[in-house]
Amino acid sequence: MGVRGLQTFIEKDCSEACKYVSIKQLADKHRHVFNCEPAVVVDGMSMMNRLYTNTSLEWIYGGQWQQFFDELKNFIQCFKDIGVKLIFFFDGTVCALKRDEWVRRRLSKAETVVNIFKIIRKSKTQPDKALFQLPTSMGLLARFAIKELGADVYQTDRDADDVIAEYAFKHQEVFAILSQDSDFIIYNTKMYLSLSHLNIDTLQTIHYDRQYFAEHYLQLYVKQLPLFACLAGNDFIPFDKLRQFHRSISNQQRIYLSTIAENLCRIIRNECWTGDLNNRHELDHISRFVFGNNRFSNLIYEGLKSYMFGNSGPPPSVCISVNPNMEKAVYEKHSNCFNSPYIFNLLCKLEYESSEVLEDDSRLPTALVYREIRQRCYGVLFNQFLNPKSHEKMHTKDENSVIVKEWCAYKGNLLKSPEFIKPLPLNAYPFTENKNTILSIEDLWFKCTEIEKLKLFWSLLQLPMEFHLLTTLPRDHIVLASILNYLIGGLQIGPLLKPFEVAVFITQALWKSTSEELKQLLAPSVDAVAVNLSTLFMRGVTTVLMVLNICDFPFPMTHAMPWRFFDGKLFHYLHNKAKLRPSIQDLCKNEDKKIKDFYNLLSYVISNTVYDFHNMDWKTIFPDFEYPL
């Protein structure tokens, strides 16, 4: 996040504080001075935007996952080639004090999504880059891609900006932060390098010189930058709360940082404000001057504190009673990206959150499509998973004792408050032969066998597919088949996919195209239905990942990653093809092995659903369909 308008301001109005530098030269100098392997801390979310906007990847189709994986691999290798270690950090939670800003951004981006679909329906093309949205689940899954590539990657137990700035400050081997977040101009930490201006071929970019910016342009000390940020508007003191003050010092209705910076800094100097968060008298004075009363002095305090190191306090503790090994595992799995952040936030904060995605109002929001799966996950996490009606031994816990706060951005939800969601029990007992044993989440993580974990996975998803079929699927196809089987037969409202759409999802997974082949694939005409379907599927991937986390991975995480079974551009291409000329032969490139694999995988996907071979005639969808023996 950061200070609104600061990046634009410093680049346009303070250009001498923006200096082009060679990362290799900076690294060589650091290596020579400190005699260590030089390292750069990378802001993970900023890097996602950089990779998508500065490469040939189209963003509208739902994610070119194989291409993205290879772009990421190349990014890491370029730094390895000059002897620089990259250390990636991703947000693992939203700070409670930043929730208002998080909500504001979700609602703003939801309006952007509406405009995107208007353009798609009118032009059938990818909208302008000004409307760019990261493909669904990119921010979450990128951290696991980095881990698979062998680089250091962490997710935080507080705001990632704080952790990045403090880690860089404290570690001698780190010589720079690579990001596109203006807060790193404010923190008094290592040098801040621009990701958006990074030339990956030359490894040259812009260095935002905070000292030059503070002393030469603002005529402030570096230590006063946090106060400047708070009074200019940041994640703690939103721009809207400062609007009246800004208008009073600029005499303009439309406020930009460039129109208030000079007068704001003059006030700070004239009033002799230091920005010392421990000086309550000064904070009260600032609050009265800016807001007309003392009510906001604590908000200013929190804003200033957010830029200081060592003031973050202890991490949130696990909110249920667990043994020390379990609590340690929760933190370690979270920090080292062995689990998605969902598990940490649920166990420590009783919260779940999801941002807006590329979906319109023509379908049930994906946040609601997968909610019942999440509710069953909550039941297992908090040991309330057994339906008393399904077993003679009733659970001793009150089923209403745990309520999860869900912050899910979707059309119709204004996010004025969280939705309070109860856990759901499982319909069948999925664990051991001893039916008198009720296993806790600790048992699942430390004692269960792979087959027991897989049985729980099947039970949490409530798949129509028989369990013995799931166990015989190739590992790279378990997640794909599970999502499709659920979307056809796992919801009371009926199938969310048409038969030809199911076939397209299957065939795109069987193409096994290389990045180069996918890059050469002509960009298909953009179809709003296909955009929605890609989002629906990718939200399924992250939901299944959450289920796998809870089951402690009955099979390795790498098999759950979409670069093994989904490509949004290819899906779009085949979806368009199937609408015009529905042919299994054509979808499978007239290759015998692909055709054979298609029928085999289809039989799993439609098992025990209305699309089962026994329940519908697939020849009405594909004239060349041949029923497997």
mmCIF file of C-alpha atoms in Angstrom, residues 157-399:
data_model
loop_
_atom_site.group_PDB
_atom_site.id
_atom_site.type_symbol
_atom_site.label_atom_id
_atom_site.label_comp_id
_atom_site.label_asym_id
_atom_site.label_seq_id
_atom_site.Cartn_x
_atom_site.Cartn_y
_atom_site.Cartn_z
ATOM 1 C CA ASP A 157 2.433 -12.516 10.759
ATOM 2 C CA ARG A 158 1.916 -8.752 10.427
ATOM 3 C CA ASP A 159 2.021 -6.183 7.626
ATOM 4 C CA ALA A 160 4.708 -7.221 5.136
ATOM 5 C CA ASP A 161 6.060 -3.663 4.712
ATOM 6 C CA ASP A 162 7.083 -3.577 8.379
ATOM 7 C CA VAL A 163 8.784 -6.952 8.188
ATOM 8 C CA ILE A 164 10.615 -6.154 4.940
ATOM 9 C CA ALA A 165 11.924 -2.809 6.203
ATOM 10 C CA GLU A 166 13.018 -4.226 9.555
ATOM 11 C CA TYR A 167 14.596 -7.375 8.064
ATOM 12 C CA ALA A 168 16.610 -5.285 5.590
ATOM 13 C CA PHE A 169 17.708 -2.872 8.325
ATOM 14 C CA LYS A 170 18.916 -5.637 10.658
ATOM 15 C CA HIS A 171 20.677 -7.934 8.162
ATOM 16 C CA GLN A 172 24.111 -6.864 6.993
ATOM 17 C CA GLU A 173 24.015 -8.959 3.816
ATOM 18 C CA VAL A 174 20.962 -7.045 2.537
ATOM 19 C CA PHE A 175 21.903 -3.949 0.544
ATOM 20 C CA ALA A 176 18.516 -3.029 -0.974
ATOM 21 C CA ILE A 177 14.746 -3.492 -1.029
ATOM 22 C CA LEU A 178 13.128 -4.173 -4.405
ATOM 23 C CA SER A 179 9.510 -3.027 -4.415
ATOM 24 C CA GLN A 180 6.986 -0.543 -5.771
ATOM 25 C CA ASP A 181 5.512 0.588 -2.461
ATOM 26 C CA SER A 182 6.035 4.216 -1.530
ATOM 27 C CA ASP A 183 6.236 3.359 2.185
ATOM 28 C CA PHE A 184 9.829 2.254 1.566
ATOM 29 C CA ILE A 185 10.713 5.884 0.862
ATOM 30 C CA ILE A 186 9.478 6.650 4.389
ATOM 31 C CA TYR A 187 11.107 3.837 6.375
ATOM 32 C CA ASN A 188 14.672 4.652 7.473
ATOM 33 C CA THR A 189 16.098 1.387 6.204
ATOM 34 C CA LYS A 190 18.260 0.102 3.309
ATOM 35 C CA MET A 191 18.048 1.707 -0.130
ATOM 36 C CA TYR A 192 14.793 1.343 -2.040
ATOM 37 C CA LEU A 193 14.926 0.169 -5.668
ATOM 38 C CA SER A 194 12.031 0.348 -8.119
ATOM 39 C CA LEU A 195 10.525 -2.866 -9.456
ATOM 40 C CA SER A 196 8.406 -1.174 -12.107
ATOM 41 C CA HIS A 197 11.487 0.528 -13.615
ATOM 42 C CA LEU A 198 13.643 -2.609 -13.403
ATOM 43 C CA ASN A 199 15.225 -3.698 -16.701
ATOM 44 C CA ILE A 200 15.603 -7.434 -16.216
ATOM 45 C CA ASP A 201 18.187 -7.706 -19.028
ATOM 46 C CA THR A 202 20.565 -5.050 -17.680
ATOM 47 C CA LEU A 203 19.464 -5.188 -14.014
ATOM 48 C CA GLN A 204 19.337 -1.413 -13.898
ATOM 49 C CA THR A 205 16.580 0.505 -12.148
ATOM 50 C CA ILE A 206 15.717 3.666 -10.205
ATOM 51 C CA HIS A 207 16.929 4.227 -6.654
ATOM 52 C CA TYR A 208 14.580 6.452 -4.686
ATOM 53 C CA ASP A 209 16.978 8.447 -2.494
ATOM 54 C CA ARG A 210 15.011 9.173 0.682
ATOM 55 C CA GLN A 211 17.684 11.445 2.205
ATOM 56 C CA TYR A 212 17.937 13.639 -0.899
ATOM 57 C CA PHE A 213 14.137 13.723 -1.146
ATOM 58 C CA ALA A 214 13.684 14.687 2.518
ATOM 59 C CA GLU A 215 16.452 17.259 2.854
ATOM 60 C CA HIS A 216 16.526 18.895 -0.592
ATOM 61 C CA TYR A 217 12.877 18.806 -1.638
ATOM 62 C CA LEU A 218 10.866 18.702 1.572
ATOM 63 C CA GLN A 219 13.473 20.463 3.740
ATOM 64 C CA LEU A 220 12.767 17.955 6.491
ATOM 65 C CA TYR A 221 14.959 15.486 8.338
ATOM 66 C CA VAL A 222 14.642 11.819 7.340
ATOM 67 C CA LYS A 223 13.268 11.104 10.814
ATOM 68 C CA GLN A 224 10.346 13.472 10.048
ATOM 69 C CA LEU A 225 9.250 11.506 6.957
ATOM 70 C CA PRO A 226 6.835 9.283 8.954
ATOM 71 C CA LEU A 227 4.990 12.394 10.168
ATOM 72 C CA PHE A 228 4.896 13.753 6.608
ATOM 73 C CA ALA A 229 3.450 10.409 5.448
ATOM 74 C CA CYS A 230 0.773 10.378 8.151
ATOM 75 C CA LEU A 231 -0.364 13.934 7.382
ATOM 76 C CA ALA A 232 -0.230 13.364 3.615
ATOM 77 C CA GLY A 233 -2.421 10.267 3.974
ATOM 78 C CA ASN A 234 -1.388 6.635 4.324
ATOM 79 C CA ASP A 235 -2.881 3.287 5.359
ATOM 80 C CA PHE A 236 -3.390 4.393 8.971
ATOM 81 C CA ILE A 237 -4.718 7.896 8.360
ATOM 82 C CA PRO A 238 -6.800 7.629 5.166
ATOM 83 C CA PHE A 239 -6.841 10.440 2.637
ATOM 84 C CA ASP A 240 -10.583 10.983 3.208
ATOM 85 C CA LYS A 241 -10.071 11.837 6.893
ATOM 86 C CA LEU A 242 -7.544 14.500 5.898
ATOM 87 C CA ARG A 243 -9.545 16.023 3.055
ATOM 88 C CA GLN A 244 -10.706 19.107 4.963
ATOM 89 C CA PHE A 245 -7.200 19.812 6.284
ATOM 90 C CA HIS A 246 -5.687 19.372 2.818
ATOM 91 C CA ARG A 247 -8.189 21.777 1.283
ATOM 92 C CA SER A 248 -7.426 24.355 3.957
ATOM 93 C CA ILE A 249 -3.700 24.342 3.135
ATOM 94 C CA SER A 250 -4.051 24.193 -0.658
ATOM 95 C CA ASN A 251 -7.181 26.264 -1.419
ATOM 96 C CA GLN A 252 -8.117 23.688 -4.057
ATOM 97 C CA GLN A 253 -10.998 21.235 -4.380
ATOM 98 C CA ARG A 254 -8.996 18.531 -6.181
ATOM 99 C CA ILE A 255 -6.155 17.486 -3.925
ATOM 100 C CA TYR A 256 -2.881 15.972 -5.082
ATOM 101 C CA LEU A 257 0.305 15.497 -3.102
ATOM 102 C CA SER A 258 2.032 18.022 -5.347
ATOM 103 C CA THR A 259 -0.522 20.702 -4.332
ATOM 104 C CA ILE A 260 -0.126 20.218 -0.573
ATOM 105 C CA ALA A 261 3.471 19.030 -0.030
ATOM 106 C CA GLU A 262 5.133 22.450 0.167
ATOM 107 C CA ASN A 263 2.611 23.943 2.615
ATOM 108 C CA LEU A 264 2.450 20.741 4.669
ATOM 109 C CA CYS A 265 6.219 20.711 5.135
ATOM 110 C CA ARG A 266 6.206 24.425 5.980
ATOM 111 C CA ILE A 267 3.679 23.744 8.756
ATOM 112 C CA ILE A 268 5.791 20.880 10.128
ATOM 113 C CA ARG A 269 8.845 23.141 10.208
ATOM 114 C CA ASN A 270 7.034 26.196 11.623
ATOM 115 C CA GLU A 271 5.323 24.179 14.354
ATOM 116 C CA CYS A 272 8.617 22.366 15.132
ATOM 117 C CA TRP A 273 6.907 18.971 14.978
ATOM 118 C CA THR A 274 9.453 16.166 15.287
ATOM 119 C CA GLY A 275 7.146 13.201 14.802
ATOM 120 C CA ASP A 276 8.238 11.670 18.110
ATOM 121 C CA LEU A 277 5.547 9.082 18.864
ATOM 122 C CA ASN A 278 6.416 9.194 22.590
ATOM 123 C CA ASN A 279 5.702 12.930 22.838
ATOM 124 C CA ARG A 280 2.000 12.876 23.696
ATOM 125 C CA HIS A 281 1.862 16.642 24.067
ATOM 126 C CA GLU A 282 3.053 17.043 20.469
ATOM 127 C CA LEU A 283 0.627 14.393 19.172
ATOM 128 C CA ASP A 284 -2.285 16.198 20.851
ATOM 129 C CA HIS A 285 -1.114 19.469 19.325
ATOM 130 C CA ILE A 286 -0.907 17.905 15.850
ATOM 131 C CA SER A 287 -4.369 16.369 16.230
ATOM 132 C CA ARG A 288 -5.902 19.715 17.261
ATOM 133 C CA PHE A 289 -4.151 21.554 14.432
ATOM 134 C CA VAL A 290 -5.109 19.031 11.734
ATOM 135 C CA PHE A 291 -8.489 17.729 12.900
ATOM 136 C CA GLY A 292 -9.661 20.413 15.333
ATOM 137 C CA ASN A 293 -9.662 18.093 18.364
ATOM 138 C CA ASN A 294 -7.605 15.504 20.267
ATOM 139 C CA ARG A 295 -9.571 12.472 19.082
ATOM 140 C CA PHE A 296 -7.082 11.501 16.402
ATOM 141 C CA SER A 297 -3.865 11.711 18.416
ATOM 142 C CA ASN A 298 -3.902 7.944 18.941
ATOM 143 C CA LEU A 299 -4.397 7.379 15.209
ATOM 144 C CA ILE A 300 -1.355 9.576 14.531
ATOM 145 C CA TYR A 301 0.522 7.591 17.180
ATOM 146 C CA GLU A 302 -0.310 4.292 15.458
ATOM 147 C CA GLY A 303 0.657 5.715 12.083
ATOM 148 C CA LEU A 304 4.039 6.889 13.343
ATOM 149 C CA LYS A 305 4.622 3.625 15.187
ATOM 150 C CA SER A 306 4.074 1.657 11.992
ATOM 151 C CA TYR A 307 7.321 3.108 10.592
ATOM 152 C CA MET A 308 9.407 2.338 13.690
ATOM 153 C CA PHE A 309 11.277 -0.921 14.265
ATOM 154 C CA GLY A 310 10.764 -3.018 17.373
ATOM 155 C CA ASN A 311 7.251 -1.720 18.114
ATOM 156 C CA SER A 312 5.225 -4.454 16.453
ATOM 157 C CA GLY A 313 4.598 -6.484 19.601
ATOM 158 C CA PRO A 314 4.286 -10.278 19.809
ATOM 159 C CA PRO A 315 2.643 -12.250 16.967
ATOM 160 C CA PRO A 316 -0.991 -13.292 17.462
ATOM 161 C CA SER A 317 -1.336 -16.489 19.487
ATOM 162 C CA VAL A 318 -3.280 -19.590 18.522
ATOM 163 C CA CYS A 319 -6.814 -19.065 19.828
ATOM 164 C CA ILE A 320 -7.615 -22.698 20.662
ATOM 165 C CA SER A 321 -5.995 -24.972 23.201
ATOM 166 C CA VAL A 322 -3.195 -26.943 21.526
ATOM 167 C CA ASN A 323 0.039 -28.519 22.667
ATOM 168 C CA PRO A 324 3.352 -26.628 22.212
ATOM 169 C CA ASN A 325 4.357 -28.743 19.195
ATOM 170 C CA MET A 326 1.163 -27.828 17.397
ATOM 171 C CA GLU A 327 1.523 -24.114 18.129
ATOM 172 C CA LYS A 328 5.119 -24.200 16.922
ATOM 173 C CA ALA A 329 4.005 -25.984 13.747
ATOM 174 C CA VAL A 330 1.351 -23.330 13.062
ATOM 175 C CA TYR A 331 3.966 -20.543 13.106
ATOM 176 C CA GLU A 332 6.651 -22.467 11.230
ATOM 177 C CA LYS A 333 4.336 -23.681 8.461
ATOM 178 C CA HIS A 334 3.001 -20.162 8.045
ATOM 179 C CA SER A 335 6.332 -18.332 8.087
ATOM 180 C CA ASN A 336 8.061 -20.774 5.714
ATOM 181 C CA CYS A 337 5.158 -20.989 3.234
ATOM 182 C CA PHE A 338 4.266 -24.616 3.911
ATOM 183 C CA ASN A 339 0.653 -23.488 4.441
ATOM 184 C CA SER A 340 -1.540 -20.834 2.905
ATOM 185 C CA PRO A 341 -2.121 -17.791 5.155
ATOM 186 C CA TYR A 342 -5.748 -18.874 5.594
ATOM 187 C CA ILE A 343 -4.811 -21.429 8.246
ATOM 188 C CA PHE A 344 -2.765 -18.993 10.347
ATOM 189 C CA ASN A 345 -5.462 -16.302 10.236
ATOM 190 C CA LEU A 346 -8.159 -18.784 11.173
ATOM 191 C CA LEU A 347 -6.269 -20.357 14.062
ATOM 192 C CA CYS A 348 -4.911 -17.067 15.423
ATOM 193 C CA LYS A 349 -7.582 -14.506 14.526
ATOM 194 C CA LEU A 350 -10.719 -16.487 13.621
ATOM 195 C CA GLU A 351 -10.710 -14.586 10.325
ATOM 196 C CA TYR A 352 -10.869 -15.465 6.633
ATOM 197 C CA GLU A 353 -10.491 -12.927 3.846
ATOM 198 C CA SER A 354 -10.611 -12.892 0.064
ATOM 199 C CA SER A 355 -10.269 -10.006 -2.367
ATOM 200 C CA GLU A 356 -12.323 -9.099 -5.422
ATOM 201 C CA VAL A 357 -11.852 -11.280 -8.502
ATOM 202 C CA LEU A 358 -12.691 -11.101 -12.202
ATOM 203 C CA GLU A 359 -16.352 -12.125 -12.034
ATOM 204 C CA ASP A 360 -19.542 -10.281 -12.941
ATOM 205 C CA ASP A 361 -23.085 -10.525 -11.637
ATOM 206 C CA SER A 362 -24.138 -13.212 -14.124
ATOM 207 C CA ARG A 363 -23.139 -16.036 -11.769
ATOM 208 C CA LEU A 364 -23.154 -16.950 -8.107
ATOM 209 C CA PRO A 365 -20.091 -15.242 -6.528
ATOM 210 C CA THR A 366 -17.217 -17.667 -6.122
ATOM 211 C CA ALA A 367 -16.865 -16.666 -2.463
ATOM 212 C CA LEU A 368 -20.291 -18.239 -1.926
ATOM 213 C CA VAL A 369 -19.759 -21.215 -4.265
ATOM 214 C CA TYR A 370 -17.027 -22.575 -2.001
ATOM 215 C CA ARG A 371 -18.291 -21.305 1.351
ATOM 216 C CA GLU A 372 -19.668 -24.666 2.556
ATOM 217 C CA ILE A 373 -16.267 -26.274 1.959
ATOM 218 C CA ARG A 374 -14.672 -23.554 4.069
ATOM 219 C CA GLN A 375 -17.282 -24.121 6.782
ATOM 220 C CA ARG A 376 -16.420 -27.813 6.928
ATOM 221 C CA CYS A 377 -12.757 -26.803 7.140
ATOM 222 C CA TYR A 378 -13.595 -24.585 10.116
ATOM 223 C CA GLY A 379 -15.292 -27.547 11.776
ATOM 224 C CA VAL A 380 -12.155 -29.668 11.482
ATOM 225 C CA LEU A 381 -9.793 -26.853 12.503
ATOM 226 C CA PHE A 382 -11.763 -26.223 15.677
ATOM 227 C CA ASN A 383 -12.565 -29.868 16.397
ATOM 228 C CA GLN A 384 -16.284 -29.547 15.652
ATOM 229 C CA PHE A 385 -16.300 -31.768 12.610
ATOM 230 C CA LEU A 386 -18.596 -34.667 13.531
ATOM 231 C CA ASN A 387 -22.314 -34.525 12.807
ATOM 232 C CA PRO A 388 -23.969 -36.037 15.930
ATOM 233 C CA LYS A 389 -26.745 -37.564 13.790
ATOM 234 C CA SER A 390 -24.224 -39.606 11.857
ATOM 235 C CA HIS A 391 -22.654 -41.272 14.888
ATOM 236 C CA GLU A 392 -23.770 -42.665 18.223
ATOM 237 C CA LYS A 393 -21.087 -40.697 20.112
ATOM 238 C CA MET A 394 -22.082 -37.037 20.231
ATOM 239 C CA HIS A 395 -19.393 -34.396 20.180
ATOM 240 C CA THR A 396 -18.798 -32.748 23.528
ATOM 241 C CA LYS A 397 -18.237 -29.230 22.154
ATOM 242 C CA ASP A 398 -21.024 -26.770 21.549
ATOM 243 C CA GLU A 399 -21.311 -26.456 17.768
#
